[in-house]
Amino acid sequence: MKKLLLFAPALLAACAPAYTGPKPGPNEIIVEATSPSPMPNTLGDEQSAGVTGFVVISVLLLKNQADELGLPAGYSNFSFPNGAESMQRLSAQDRPMHVKVDWQASRPPTQNTVNVQWESRPIGGKLLSVTIKASSTDTAVNTRTVEDRLIAKFVTQNGIRLLASGR
């Protein structure tokens, strides 16, 4: 019985659907996104994946402290630098939600900024392509660390499962 319990996770992983598409590009991950909401899903899988991806990363960026995301002391939390214009919907209203969002954290005394561009694009069914790119005017900021921490936090959220990574 103990042996069966030890092999159960491996068996479940083997039964999970595998991603068989092209290898993700640099700074891109492929995830399966399902709504963790208990409400009935009236959207199709692809539309639900797009909405879930956008909502999850928005909440993560707005609720996590700057130091949790790899920023040096003194930086503000991420916010939308241009208000509503910081989010561009790249798909038509009646299509699954393909968005590009810009966030920014700043360090007031130095006027240095860290910018994150996040793009999530449904690629069929529950699959979502997510691309993240961080840049900074501050050489003390390791943008790779910021990207890695955002990805790590994103893929551990309910409803998000990492399938492939170009990192």
mmCIF file of N, CA, C and O in Angstrom, residues 21-123:
data_model
loop_
_atom_site.group_PDB
_atom_site.id
_atom_site.type_symbol
_atom_site.label_atom_id
_atom_site.label_comp_id
_atom_site.label_asym_id
_atom_site.label_seq_id
_atom_site.Cartn_x
_atom_site.Cartn_y
_atom_site.Cartn_z
ATOM 1 N N GLY A 21 3.187 21.436 -28.667
ATOM 2 C CA GLY A 21 3.393 22.508 -29.639
ATOM 3 C C GLY A 21 4.856 22.885 -29.760
ATOM 4 O O GLY A 21 5.745 22.232 -29.208
ATOM 5 N N PRO A 22 5.121 23.979 -30.474
ATOM 6 C CA PRO A 22 6.505 24.433 -30.645
ATOM 7 C C PRO A 22 7.118 24.868 -29.319
ATOM 8 O O PRO A 22 6.409 25.288 -28.404
ATOM 9 N N LYS A 23 8.450 24.771 -29.235
ATOM 10 C CA LYS A 23 9.154 25.191 -28.021
ATOM 11 C C LYS A 23 8.914 26.686 -27.819
ATOM 12 O O LYS A 23 9.029 27.473 -28.739
ATOM 13 N N PRO A 24 8.572 27.062 -26.590
ATOM 14 C CA PRO A 24 8.354 28.487 -26.316
ATOM 15 C C PRO A 24 9.626 29.299 -26.560
ATOM 16 O O PRO A 24 10.737 28.802 -26.388
ATOM 17 N N GLY A 25 9.448 30.538 -26.959
ATOM 18 C CA GLY A 25 10.578 31.432 -27.191
ATOM 19 C C GLY A 25 11.166 31.931 -25.884
ATOM 20 O O GLY A 25 10.669 31.615 -24.803
ATOM 21 N N PRO A 26 12.216 32.739 -25.981
ATOM 22 C CA PRO A 26 12.810 33.318 -24.769
ATOM 23 C C PRO A 26 11.762 34.145 -24.014
ATOM 24 O O PRO A 26 10.944 34.820 -24.629
ATOM 25 N N ASN A 27 11.788 34.056 -22.708
ATOM 26 C CA ASN A 27 10.858 34.781 -21.831
ATOM 27 C C ASN A 27 9.405 34.355 -22.015
ATOM 28 O O ASN A 27 8.493 35.078 -21.623
ATOM 29 N N GLU A 28 9.170 33.196 -22.624
ATOM 30 C CA GLU A 28 7.799 32.718 -22.847
ATOM 31 C C GLU A 28 7.575 31.413 -22.097
ATOM 32 O O GLU A 28 8.454 30.572 -22.018
ATOM 33 N N ILE A 29 6.381 31.288 -21.539
ATOM 34 C CA ILE A 29 5.956 30.032 -20.943
ATOM 35 C C ILE A 29 4.601 29.659 -21.523
ATOM 36 O O ILE A 29 3.866 30.518 -22.004
ATOM 37 N N ILE A 30 4.308 28.383 -21.486
ATOM 38 C CA ILE A 30 2.997 27.882 -21.901
ATOM 39 C C ILE A 30 2.361 27.279 -20.655
ATOM 40 O O ILE A 30 2.989 26.455 -19.974
ATOM 41 N N VAL A 31 1.146 27.711 -20.356
ATOM 42 C CA VAL A 31 0.444 27.197 -19.186
ATOM 43 C C VAL A 31 -0.945 26.713 -19.578
ATOM 44 O O VAL A 31 -1.494 27.108 -20.609
ATOM 45 N N GLU A 32 -1.471 25.865 -18.731
ATOM 46 C CA GLU A 32 -2.881 25.517 -18.812
ATOM 47 C C GLU A 32 -3.572 26.404 -17.789
ATOM 48 O O GLU A 32 -3.173 26.425 -16.618
ATOM 49 N N ALA A 33 -4.547 27.179 -18.219
ATOM 50 C CA ALA A 33 -5.236 28.113 -17.331
ATOM 51 C C ALA A 33 -6.706 27.740 -17.231
ATOM 52 O O ALA A 33 -7.420 27.722 -18.233
ATOM 53 N N THR A 34 -7.122 27.422 -16.017
ATOM 54 C CA THR A 34 -8.527 27.121 -15.764
ATOM 55 C C THR A 34 -9.004 28.012 -14.623
ATOM 56 O O THR A 34 -8.269 28.263 -13.680
ATOM 57 N N SER A 35 -10.194 28.477 -14.716
ATOM 58 C CA SER A 35 -10.723 29.379 -13.692
ATOM 59 C C SER A 35 -10.875 28.646 -12.376
ATOM 60 O O SER A 35 -11.541 27.609 -12.307
ATOM 61 N N PRO A 36 -10.267 29.176 -11.305
ATOM 62 C CA PRO A 36 -10.432 28.542 -9.998
ATOM 63 C C PRO A 36 -11.753 28.922 -9.341
ATOM 64 O O PRO A 36 -12.076 28.470 -8.267
ATOM 65 N N SER A 37 -12.538 29.759 -10.007
ATOM 66 C CA SER A 37 -13.796 30.243 -9.462
ATOM 67 C C SER A 37 -14.828 29.122 -9.413
ATOM 68 O O SER A 37 -14.957 28.347 -10.365
ATOM 69 N N PRO A 38 -15.590 29.053 -8.331
ATOM 70 C CA PRO A 38 -16.633 28.018 -8.240
ATOM 71 C C PRO A 38 -17.868 28.349 -9.070
ATOM 72 O O PRO A 38 -18.765 27.546 -9.184
ATOM 73 N N MET A 39 -17.904 29.548 -9.661
ATOM 74 C CA MET A 39 -19.062 29.937 -10.471
ATOM 75 C C MET A 39 -19.077 29.119 -11.762
ATOM 76 O O MET A 39 -18.026 28.732 -12.265
ATOM 77 N N PRO A 40 -20.257 28.878 -12.308
ATOM 78 C CA PRO A 40 -20.322 28.150 -13.575
ATOM 79 C C PRO A 40 -19.610 28.935 -14.681
ATOM 80 O O PRO A 40 -19.739 30.154 -14.762
ATOM 81 N N ASN A 41 -18.855 28.241 -15.493
ATOM 82 C CA ASN A 41 -18.101 28.884 -16.566
ATOM 83 C C ASN A 41 -18.985 28.991 -17.803
ATOM 84 O O ASN A 41 -19.280 28.002 -18.452
ATOM 85 N N THR A 42 -19.393 30.206 -18.136
ATOM 86 C CA THR A 42 -20.225 30.419 -19.314
ATOM 87 C C THR A 42 -19.360 30.759 -20.526
ATOM 88 O O THR A 42 -19.874 30.896 -21.620
ATOM 89 N N LEU A 43 -18.050 30.897 -20.311
ATOM 90 C CA LEU A 43 -17.127 31.161 -21.408
ATOM 91 C C LEU A 43 -16.583 29.844 -21.936
ATOM 92 O O LEU A 43 -16.544 28.849 -21.222
ATOM 93 N N GLY A 44 -16.112 29.837 -23.147
ATOM 94 C CA GLY A 44 -15.435 28.663 -23.670
ATOM 95 C C GLY A 44 -14.061 28.537 -23.011
ATOM 96 O O GLY A 44 -13.585 29.463 -22.344
ATOM 97 N N ASP A 45 -13.407 27.397 -23.194
ATOM 98 C CA ASP A 45 -12.101 27.159 -22.585
ATOM 99 C C ASP A 45 -11.085 28.236 -22.960
ATOM 100 O O ASP A 45 -10.356 28.742 -22.116
ATOM 101 N N GLU A 46 -11.032 28.599 -24.244
ATOM 102 C CA GLU A 46 -10.040 29.556 -24.703
ATOM 103 C C GLU A 46 -10.300 30.950 -24.124
ATOM 104 O O GLU A 46 -9.386 31.641 -23.692
ATOM 105 N N GLN A 47 -11.569 31.356 -24.080
ATOM 106 C CA GLN A 47 -11.904 32.654 -23.496
ATOM 107 C C GLN A 47 -11.626 32.657 -21.996
ATOM 108 O O GLN A 47 -11.097 33.621 -21.449
ATOM 109 N N SER A 48 -11.967 31.577 -21.329
ATOM 110 C CA SER A 48 -11.723 31.471 -19.896
ATOM 111 C C SER A 48 -10.228 31.508 -19.589
ATOM 112 O O SER A 48 -9.798 32.143 -18.624
ATOM 113 N N ALA A 49 -9.417 30.850 -20.410
ATOM 114 C CA ALA A 49 -7.962 30.852 -20.208
ATOM 115 C C ALA A 49 -7.411 32.270 -20.306
ATOM 116 O O ALA A 49 -6.590 32.689 -19.485
ATOM 117 N N GLY A 50 -7.857 33.031 -21.285
ATOM 118 C CA GLY A 50 -7.388 34.403 -21.452
ATOM 119 C C GLY A 50 -7.731 35.288 -20.268
ATOM 120 O O GLY A 50 -6.895 36.036 -19.760
ATOM 121 N N VAL A 51 -8.959 35.194 -19.799
ATOM 122 C CA VAL A 51 -9.406 35.996 -18.664
ATOM 123 C C VAL A 51 -8.655 35.571 -17.398
ATOM 124 O O VAL A 51 -8.166 36.416 -16.639
ATOM 125 N N THR A 52 -8.536 34.272 -17.169
ATOM 126 C CA THR A 52 -7.843 33.772 -15.976
ATOM 127 C C THR A 52 -6.401 34.244 -15.935
ATOM 128 O O THR A 52 -5.924 34.719 -14.907
ATOM 129 N N GLY A 53 -5.690 34.147 -17.052
ATOM 130 C CA GLY A 53 -4.300 34.583 -17.092
ATOM 131 C C GLY A 53 -4.141 36.047 -16.756
ATOM 132 O O GLY A 53 -3.263 36.436 -15.980
ATOM 133 N N PHE A 54 -5.005 36.880 -17.296
ATOM 134 C CA PHE A 54 -4.932 38.318 -17.037
ATOM 135 C C PHE A 54 -5.251 38.631 -15.576
ATOM 136 O O PHE A 54 -4.558 39.406 -14.928
ATOM 137 N N VAL A 55 -6.290 38.031 -15.053
ATOM 138 C CA VAL A 55 -6.695 38.308 -13.675
ATOM 139 C C VAL A 55 -5.612 37.860 -12.693
ATOM 140 O O VAL A 55 -5.251 38.606 -11.775
ATOM 141 N N VAL A 56 -5.057 36.668 -12.896
ATOM 142 C CA VAL A 56 -4.063 36.144 -11.956
ATOM 143 C C VAL A 56 -2.829 37.029 -11.908
ATOM 144 O O VAL A 56 -2.352 37.386 -10.830
ATOM 145 N N ILE A 57 -2.275 37.420 -13.048
ATOM 146 C CA ILE A 57 -1.056 38.234 -13.012
ATOM 147 C C ILE A 57 -1.361 39.635 -12.479
ATOM 148 O O ILE A 57 -0.536 40.224 -11.766
ATOM 149 N N SER A 58 -2.514 40.180 -12.773
ATOM 150 C CA SER A 58 -2.858 41.506 -12.247
ATOM 151 C C SER A 58 -2.893 41.494 -10.728
ATOM 152 O O SER A 58 -2.331 42.374 -10.072
ATOM 153 N N VAL A 59 -3.530 40.490 -10.162
ATOM 154 C CA VAL A 59 -3.605 40.376 -8.703
ATOM 155 C C VAL A 59 -2.208 40.190 -8.116
ATOM 156 O O VAL A 59 -1.856 40.816 -7.113
ATOM 157 N N LEU A 60 -1.388 39.351 -8.743
ATOM 158 C CA LEU A 60 -0.028 39.117 -8.235
ATOM 159 C C LEU A 60 0.791 40.406 -8.207
ATOM 160 O O LEU A 60 1.465 40.695 -7.222
ATOM 161 N N LEU A 61 0.757 41.155 -9.281
ATOM 162 C CA LEU A 61 1.561 42.369 -9.334
ATOM 163 C C LEU A 61 1.071 43.428 -8.362
ATOM 164 O O LEU A 61 1.868 44.179 -7.797
ATOM 165 N N LEU A 62 -0.215 43.488 -8.151
ATOM 166 C CA LEU A 62 -0.752 44.519 -7.278
ATOM 167 C C LEU A 62 -0.675 44.156 -5.796
ATOM 168 O O LEU A 62 -0.606 45.035 -4.952
ATOM 169 N N LYS A 63 -0.641 42.858 -5.470
ATOM 170 C CA LYS A 63 -0.650 42.492 -4.047
ATOM 171 C C LYS A 63 0.730 42.156 -3.491
ATOM 172 O O LYS A 63 0.923 42.194 -2.288
ATOM 173 N N ASN A 64 1.706 41.837 -4.324
ATOM 174 C CA ASN A 64 3.029 41.470 -3.819
ATOM 175 C C ASN A 64 3.878 42.699 -3.572
ATOM 176 O O ASN A 64 3.821 43.673 -4.307
ATOM 177 N N GLN A 65 4.673 42.616 -2.536
ATOM 178 C CA GLN A 65 5.592 43.694 -2.202
ATOM 179 C C GLN A 65 6.751 43.686 -3.193
ATOM 180 O O GLN A 65 7.136 42.637 -3.712
ATOM 181 N N ALA A 66 7.323 44.848 -3.420
ATOM 182 C CA ALA A 66 8.401 44.996 -4.394
ATOM 183 C C ALA A 66 9.571 44.055 -4.105
ATOM 184 O O ALA A 66 10.112 43.433 -5.025
ATOM 185 N N ASP A 67 9.945 43.900 -2.830
ATOM 186 C CA ASP A 67 11.089 43.038 -2.503
ATOM 187 C C ASP A 67 10.798 41.564 -2.774
ATOM 188 O O ASP A 67 11.701 40.795 -3.074
ATOM 189 N N GLU A 68 9.533 41.156 -2.714
ATOM 190 C CA GLU A 68 9.163 39.773 -3.024
ATOM 191 C C GLU A 68 9.360 39.466 -4.511
ATOM 192 O O GLU A 68 9.469 38.319 -4.902
ATOM 193 N N LEU A 69 9.377 40.518 -5.317
ATOM 194 C CA LEU A 69 9.513 40.346 -6.763
ATOM 195 C C LEU A 69 10.923 40.652 -7.253
ATOM 196 O O LEU A 69 11.164 40.778 -8.442
ATOM 197 N N GLY A 70 11.873 40.767 -6.325
ATOM 198 C CA GLY A 70 13.271 40.925 -6.705
ATOM 199 C C GLY A 70 13.765 42.351 -6.832
ATOM 200 O O GLY A 70 14.863 42.577 -7.347
ATOM 201 N N LEU A 71 12.989 43.329 -6.358
ATOM 202 C CA LEU A 71 13.422 44.725 -6.453
ATOM 203 C C LEU A 71 14.199 45.129 -5.198
ATOM 204 O O LEU A 71 13.867 44.703 -4.097
ATOM 205 N N PRO A 72 15.217 45.964 -5.356
ATOM 206 C CA PRO A 72 15.956 46.450 -4.187
ATOM 207 C C PRO A 72 15.065 47.307 -3.283
ATOM 208 O O PRO A 72 14.014 47.792 -3.709
ATOM 209 N N ALA A 73 15.514 47.523 -2.060
ATOM 210 C CA ALA A 73 14.767 48.343 -1.097
ATOM 211 C C ALA A 73 14.518 49.733 -1.665
ATOM 212 O O ALA A 73 15.338 50.278 -2.400
ATOM 213 N N GLY A 74 13.371 50.284 -1.321
ATOM 214 C CA GLY A 74 13.040 51.640 -1.733
ATOM 215 C C GLY A 74 12.129 51.731 -2.943
ATOM 216 O O GLY A 74 11.649 52.817 -3.280
ATOM 217 N N TYR A 75 11.883 50.612 -3.620
ATOM 218 C CA TYR A 75 10.997 50.642 -4.790
ATOM 219 C C TYR A 75 9.536 50.541 -4.368
ATOM 220 O O TYR A 75 9.196 49.836 -3.423
ATOM 221 N N SER A 76 8.689 51.227 -5.106
ATOM 222 C CA SER A 76 7.247 51.144 -4.876
ATOM 223 C C SER A 76 6.744 49.811 -5.420
ATOM 224 O O SER A 76 7.441 49.119 -6.164
ATOM 225 N N ASN A 77 5.521 49.474 -5.043
ATOM 226 C CA ASN A 77 4.890 48.309 -5.653
ATOM 227 C C ASN A 77 4.576 48.631 -7.109
ATOM 228 O O ASN A 77 4.511 49.798 -7.493
ATOM 229 N N PHE A 78 4.353 47.601 -7.898
ATOM 230 C CA PHE A 78 4.014 47.824 -9.300
ATOM 231 C C PHE A 78 2.638 48.468 -9.423
ATOM 232 O O PHE A 78 1.729 48.196 -8.649
ATOM 233 N N SER A 79 2.513 49.323 -10.415
ATOM 234 C CA SER A 79 1.234 49.960 -10.726
ATOM 235 C C SER A 79 1.178 50.184 -12.229
ATOM 236 O O SER A 79 2.141 49.916 -12.950
ATOM 237 N N PHE A 80 0.049 50.690 -12.685
ATOM 238 C CA PHE A 80 -0.132 50.980 -14.099
ATOM 239 C C PHE A 80 0.400 52.386 -14.364
ATOM 240 O O PHE A 80 -0.209 53.355 -13.913
ATOM 241 N N PRO A 81 1.506 52.555 -15.090
ATOM 242 C CA PRO A 81 2.095 53.886 -15.259
ATOM 243 C C PRO A 81 1.231 54.847 -16.070
ATOM 244 O O PRO A 81 1.299 56.051 -15.870
ATOM 245 N N ASN A 82 0.426 54.331 -16.962
ATOM 246 C CA ASN A 82 -0.400 55.188 -17.825
ATOM 247 C C ASN A 82 -1.891 54.924 -17.630
ATOM 248 O O ASN A 82 -2.673 55.052 -18.567
ATOM 249 N N GLY A 83 -2.264 54.524 -16.430
ATOM 250 C CA GLY A 83 -3.669 54.243 -16.149
ATOM 251 C C GLY A 83 -4.218 53.156 -17.074
ATOM 252 O O GLY A 83 -3.546 52.172 -17.361
ATOM 253 N N ALA A 84 -5.423 53.376 -17.567
ATOM 254 C CA ALA A 84 -6.090 52.392 -18.422
ATOM 255 C C ALA A 84 -5.321 52.129 -19.720
ATOM 256 O O ALA A 84 -5.430 51.051 -20.303
ATOM 257 N N GLU A 85 -4.531 53.097 -20.153
ATOM 258 C CA GLU A 85 -3.760 52.923 -21.391
ATOM 259 C C GLU A 85 -2.603 51.938 -21.222
ATOM 260 O O GLU A 85 -1.981 51.548 -22.208
ATOM 261 N N SER A 86 -2.331 51.544 -19.980
ATOM 262 C CA SER A 86 -1.264 50.574 -19.729
ATOM 263 C C SER A 86 -1.667 49.170 -20.162
ATOM 264 O O SER A 86 -0.832 48.280 -20.243
ATOM 265 N N MET A 87 -2.950 48.964 -20.397
ATOM 266 C CA MET A 87 -3.434 47.662 -20.863
ATOM 267 C C MET A 87 -3.951 47.789 -22.281
ATOM 268 O O MET A 87 -4.812 48.620 -22.553
ATOM 269 N N GLN A 88 -3.404 46.991 -23.168
ATOM 270 C CA GLN A 88 -3.870 46.971 -24.551
ATOM 271 C C GLN A 88 -4.499 45.612 -24.833
ATOM 272 O O GLN A 88 -3.835 44.587 -24.675
ATOM 273 N N ARG A 89 -5.727 45.637 -25.218
ATOM 274 C CA ARG A 89 -6.353 44.394 -25.658
ATOM 275 C C ARG A 89 -5.989 44.231 -27.125
ATOM 276 O O ARG A 89 -6.315 45.085 -27.945
ATOM 277 N N LEU A 90 -5.298 43.145 -27.453
ATOM 278 C CA LEU A 90 -4.814 42.926 -28.815
ATOM 279 C C LEU A 90 -5.772 42.068 -29.643
ATOM 280 O O LEU A 90 -5.537 41.873 -30.827
ATOM 281 N N SER A 91 -6.821 41.591 -29.011
ATOM 282 C CA SER A 91 -7.809 40.779 -29.727
ATOM 283 C C SER A 91 -9.117 41.551 -29.819
ATOM 284 O O SER A 91 -9.366 42.482 -29.051
ATOM 285 N N ALA A 92 -9.938 41.158 -30.753
ATOM 286 C CA ALA A 92 -11.261 41.772 -30.894
ATOM 287 C C ALA A 92 -12.103 41.424 -29.668
ATOM 288 O O ALA A 92 -11.847 40.423 -28.989
ATOM 289 N N GLN A 93 -13.106 42.258 -29.380
ATOM 290 C CA GLN A 93 -13.956 42.057 -28.198
ATOM 291 C C GLN A 93 -14.587 40.670 -28.148
ATOM 292 O O GLN A 93 -14.769 40.119 -27.075
ATOM 293 N N ASP A 94 -14.938 40.118 -29.292
ATOM 294 C CA ASP A 94 -15.617 38.831 -29.313
ATOM 295 C C ASP A 94 -14.651 37.645 -29.371
ATOM 296 O O ASP A 94 -15.069 36.511 -29.468
ATOM 297 N N ARG A 95 -13.367 37.908 -29.296
ATOM 298 C CA ARG A 95 -12.338 36.860 -29.342
ATOM 299 C C ARG A 95 -11.760 36.637 -27.944
ATOM 300 O O ARG A 95 -11.875 37.496 -27.079
ATOM 301 N N PRO A 96 -11.096 35.505 -27.704
ATOM 302 C CA PRO A 96 -10.456 35.278 -26.409
ATOM 303 C C PRO A 96 -9.476 36.408 -26.081
ATOM 304 O O PRO A 96 -8.849 36.980 -26.968
ATOM 305 N N MET A 97 -9.354 36.719 -24.796
ATOM 306 C CA MET A 97 -8.603 37.889 -24.334
ATOM 307 C C MET A 97 -7.088 37.746 -24.507
ATOM 308 O O MET A 97 -6.423 37.037 -23.779
ATOM 309 N N HIS A 98 -6.568 38.427 -25.509
ATOM 310 C CA HIS A 98 -5.126 38.532 -25.767
ATOM 311 C C HIS A 98 -4.738 39.939 -25.345
ATOM 312 O O HIS A 98 -5.189 40.911 -25.944
ATOM 313 N N VAL A 99 -3.936 40.039 -24.285
ATOM 314 C CA VAL A 99 -3.608 41.358 -23.747
ATOM 315 C C VAL A 99 -2.111 41.559 -23.586
ATOM 316 O O VAL A 99 -1.347 40.606 -23.412
ATOM 317 N N LYS A 100 -1.729 42.820 -23.659
ATOM 318 C CA LYS A 100 -0.373 43.252 -23.339
ATOM 319 C C LYS A 100 -0.531 44.336 -22.280
ATOM 320 O O LYS A 100 -1.273 45.288 -22.470
ATOM 321 N N VAL A 101 0.155 44.145 -21.151
ATOM 322 C CA VAL A 101 0.007 45.058 -20.030
ATOM 323 C C VAL A 101 1.379 45.560 -19.602
ATOM 324 O O VAL A 101 2.339 44.789 -19.538
ATOM 325 N N ASP A 102 1.456 46.849 -19.310
ATOM 326 C CA ASP A 102 2.683 47.458 -18.811
ATOM 327 C C ASP A 102 2.501 47.826 -17.349
ATOM 328 O O ASP A 102 1.491 48.449 -16.988
ATOM 329 N N TRP A 103 3.477 47.435 -16.517
ATOM 330 C CA TRP A 103 3.495 47.809 -15.114
ATOM 331 C C TRP A 103 4.807 48.515 -14.837
ATOM 332 O O TRP A 103 5.803 48.297 -15.522
ATOM 333 N N GLN A 104 4.805 49.311 -13.784
ATOM 334 C CA GLN A 104 6.027 50.034 -13.444
ATOM 335 C C GLN A 104 6.153 50.171 -11.923
ATOM 336 O O GLN A 104 5.173 50.415 -11.232
ATOM 337 N N ALA A 105 7.379 50.001 -11.449
ATOM 338 C CA ALA A 105 7.722 50.289 -10.054
ATOM 339 C C ALA A 105 8.792 51.367 -10.106
ATOM 340 O O ALA A 105 9.622 51.383 -11.016
ATOM 341 N N SER A 106 8.764 52.271 -9.139
ATOM 342 C CA SER A 106 9.747 53.353 -9.165
ATOM 343 C C SER A 106 10.407 53.516 -7.801
ATOM 344 O O SER A 106 9.897 53.047 -6.784
ATOM 345 N N ARG A 107 11.528 54.187 -7.837
ATOM 346 C CA ARG A 107 12.273 54.495 -6.617
ATOM 347 C C ARG A 107 12.358 56.016 -6.553
ATOM 348 O O ARG A 107 13.222 56.624 -7.192
ATOM 349 N N PRO A 108 11.462 56.644 -5.782
ATOM 350 C CA PRO A 108 11.304 58.100 -5.808
ATOM 351 C C PRO A 108 12.576 58.947 -5.693
ATOM 352 O O PRO A 108 12.742 59.849 -6.499
ATOM 353 N N PRO A 109 13.466 58.690 -4.749
ATOM 354 C CA PRO A 109 14.585 59.634 -4.655
ATOM 355 C C PRO A 109 15.481 59.644 -5.896
ATOM 356 O O PRO A 109 16.055 60.667 -6.239
ATOM 357 N N THR A 110 15.584 58.512 -6.589
ATOM 358 C CA THR A 110 16.491 58.417 -7.740
ATOM 359 C C THR A 110 15.772 58.542 -9.078
ATOM 360 O O THR A 110 16.412 58.668 -10.110
ATOM 361 N N GLN A 111 14.449 58.437 -9.066
ATOM 362 C CA GLN A 111 13.639 58.442 -10.288
ATOM 363 C C GLN A 111 13.913 57.231 -11.182
ATOM 364 O O GLN A 111 13.551 57.230 -12.352
ATOM 365 N N ASN A 112 14.585 56.215 -10.638
ATOM 366 C CA ASN A 112 14.781 54.977 -11.391
ATOM 367 C C ASN A 112 13.459 54.228 -11.483
ATOM 368 O O ASN A 112 12.612 54.329 -10.586
ATOM 369 N N THR A 113 13.299 53.474 -12.559
ATOM 370 C CA THR A 113 12.077 52.694 -12.747
ATOM 371 C C THR A 113 12.416 51.275 -13.175
ATOM 372 O O THR A 113 13.469 51.008 -13.757
ATOM 373 N N VAL A 114 11.493 50.391 -12.873
ATOM 374 C CA VAL A 114 11.525 49.018 -13.376
ATOM 375 C C VAL A 114 10.215 48.833 -14.122
ATOM 376 O O VAL A 114 9.142 49.071 -13.564
ATOM 377 N N ASN A 115 10.310 48.459 -15.375
ATOM 378 C CA ASN A 115 9.128 48.266 -16.211
ATOM 379 C C ASN A 115 8.979 46.789 -16.539
ATOM 380 O O ASN A 115 9.967 46.119 -16.851
ATOM 381 N N VAL A 116 7.759 46.318 -16.458
ATOM 382 C CA VAL A 116 7.451 44.935 -16.819
ATOM 383 C C VAL A 116 6.380 44.963 -17.899
ATOM 384 O O VAL A 116 5.353 45.625 -17.743
ATOM 385 N N GLN A 117 6.650 44.258 -18.983
ATOM 386 C CA GLN A 117 5.637 44.096 -20.024
ATOM 387 C C GLN A 117 5.220 42.630 -20.012
ATOM 388 O O GLN A 117 6.060 41.735 -20.125
ATOM 389 N N TRP A 118 3.928 42.410 -19.839
ATOM 390 C CA TRP A 118 3.354 41.069 -19.714
ATOM 391 C C TRP A 118 2.362 40.889 -20.847
ATOM 392 O O TRP A 118 1.469 41.707 -21.035
ATOM 393 N N GLU A 119 2.539 39.825 -21.607
ATOM 394 C CA GLU A 119 1.585 39.532 -22.676
ATOM 395 C C GLU A 119 1.061 38.128 -22.476
ATOM 396 O O GLU A 119 1.833 37.189 -22.303
ATOM 397 N N SER A 120 -0.246 37.993 -22.470
ATOM 398 C CA SER A 120 -0.847 36.660 -22.391
ATOM 399 C C SER A 120 -1.776 36.489 -23.582
ATOM 400 O O SER A 120 -2.558 37.372 -23.911
ATOM 401 N N ARG A 121 -1.620 35.330 -24.228
ATOM 402 C CA ARG A 121 -2.337 35.075 -25.483
ATOM 403 C C ARG A 121 -2.860 33.647 -25.491
ATOM 404 O O ARG A 121 -2.082 32.689 -25.410
ATOM 405 N N PRO A 122 -4.182 33.475 -25.563
ATOM 406 C CA PRO A 122 -4.732 32.124 -25.673
ATOM 407 C C PRO A 122 -4.259 31.466 -26.967
ATOM 408 O O PRO A 122 -4.212 32.115 -28.021
ATOM 409 N N ILE A 123 -3.877 30.201 -26.872
ATOM 410 C CA ILE A 123 -3.378 29.494 -28.064
ATOM 411 C C ILE A 123 -4.182 28.240 -28.369
ATOM 412 O O ILE A 123 -3.744 27.388 -29.132
#
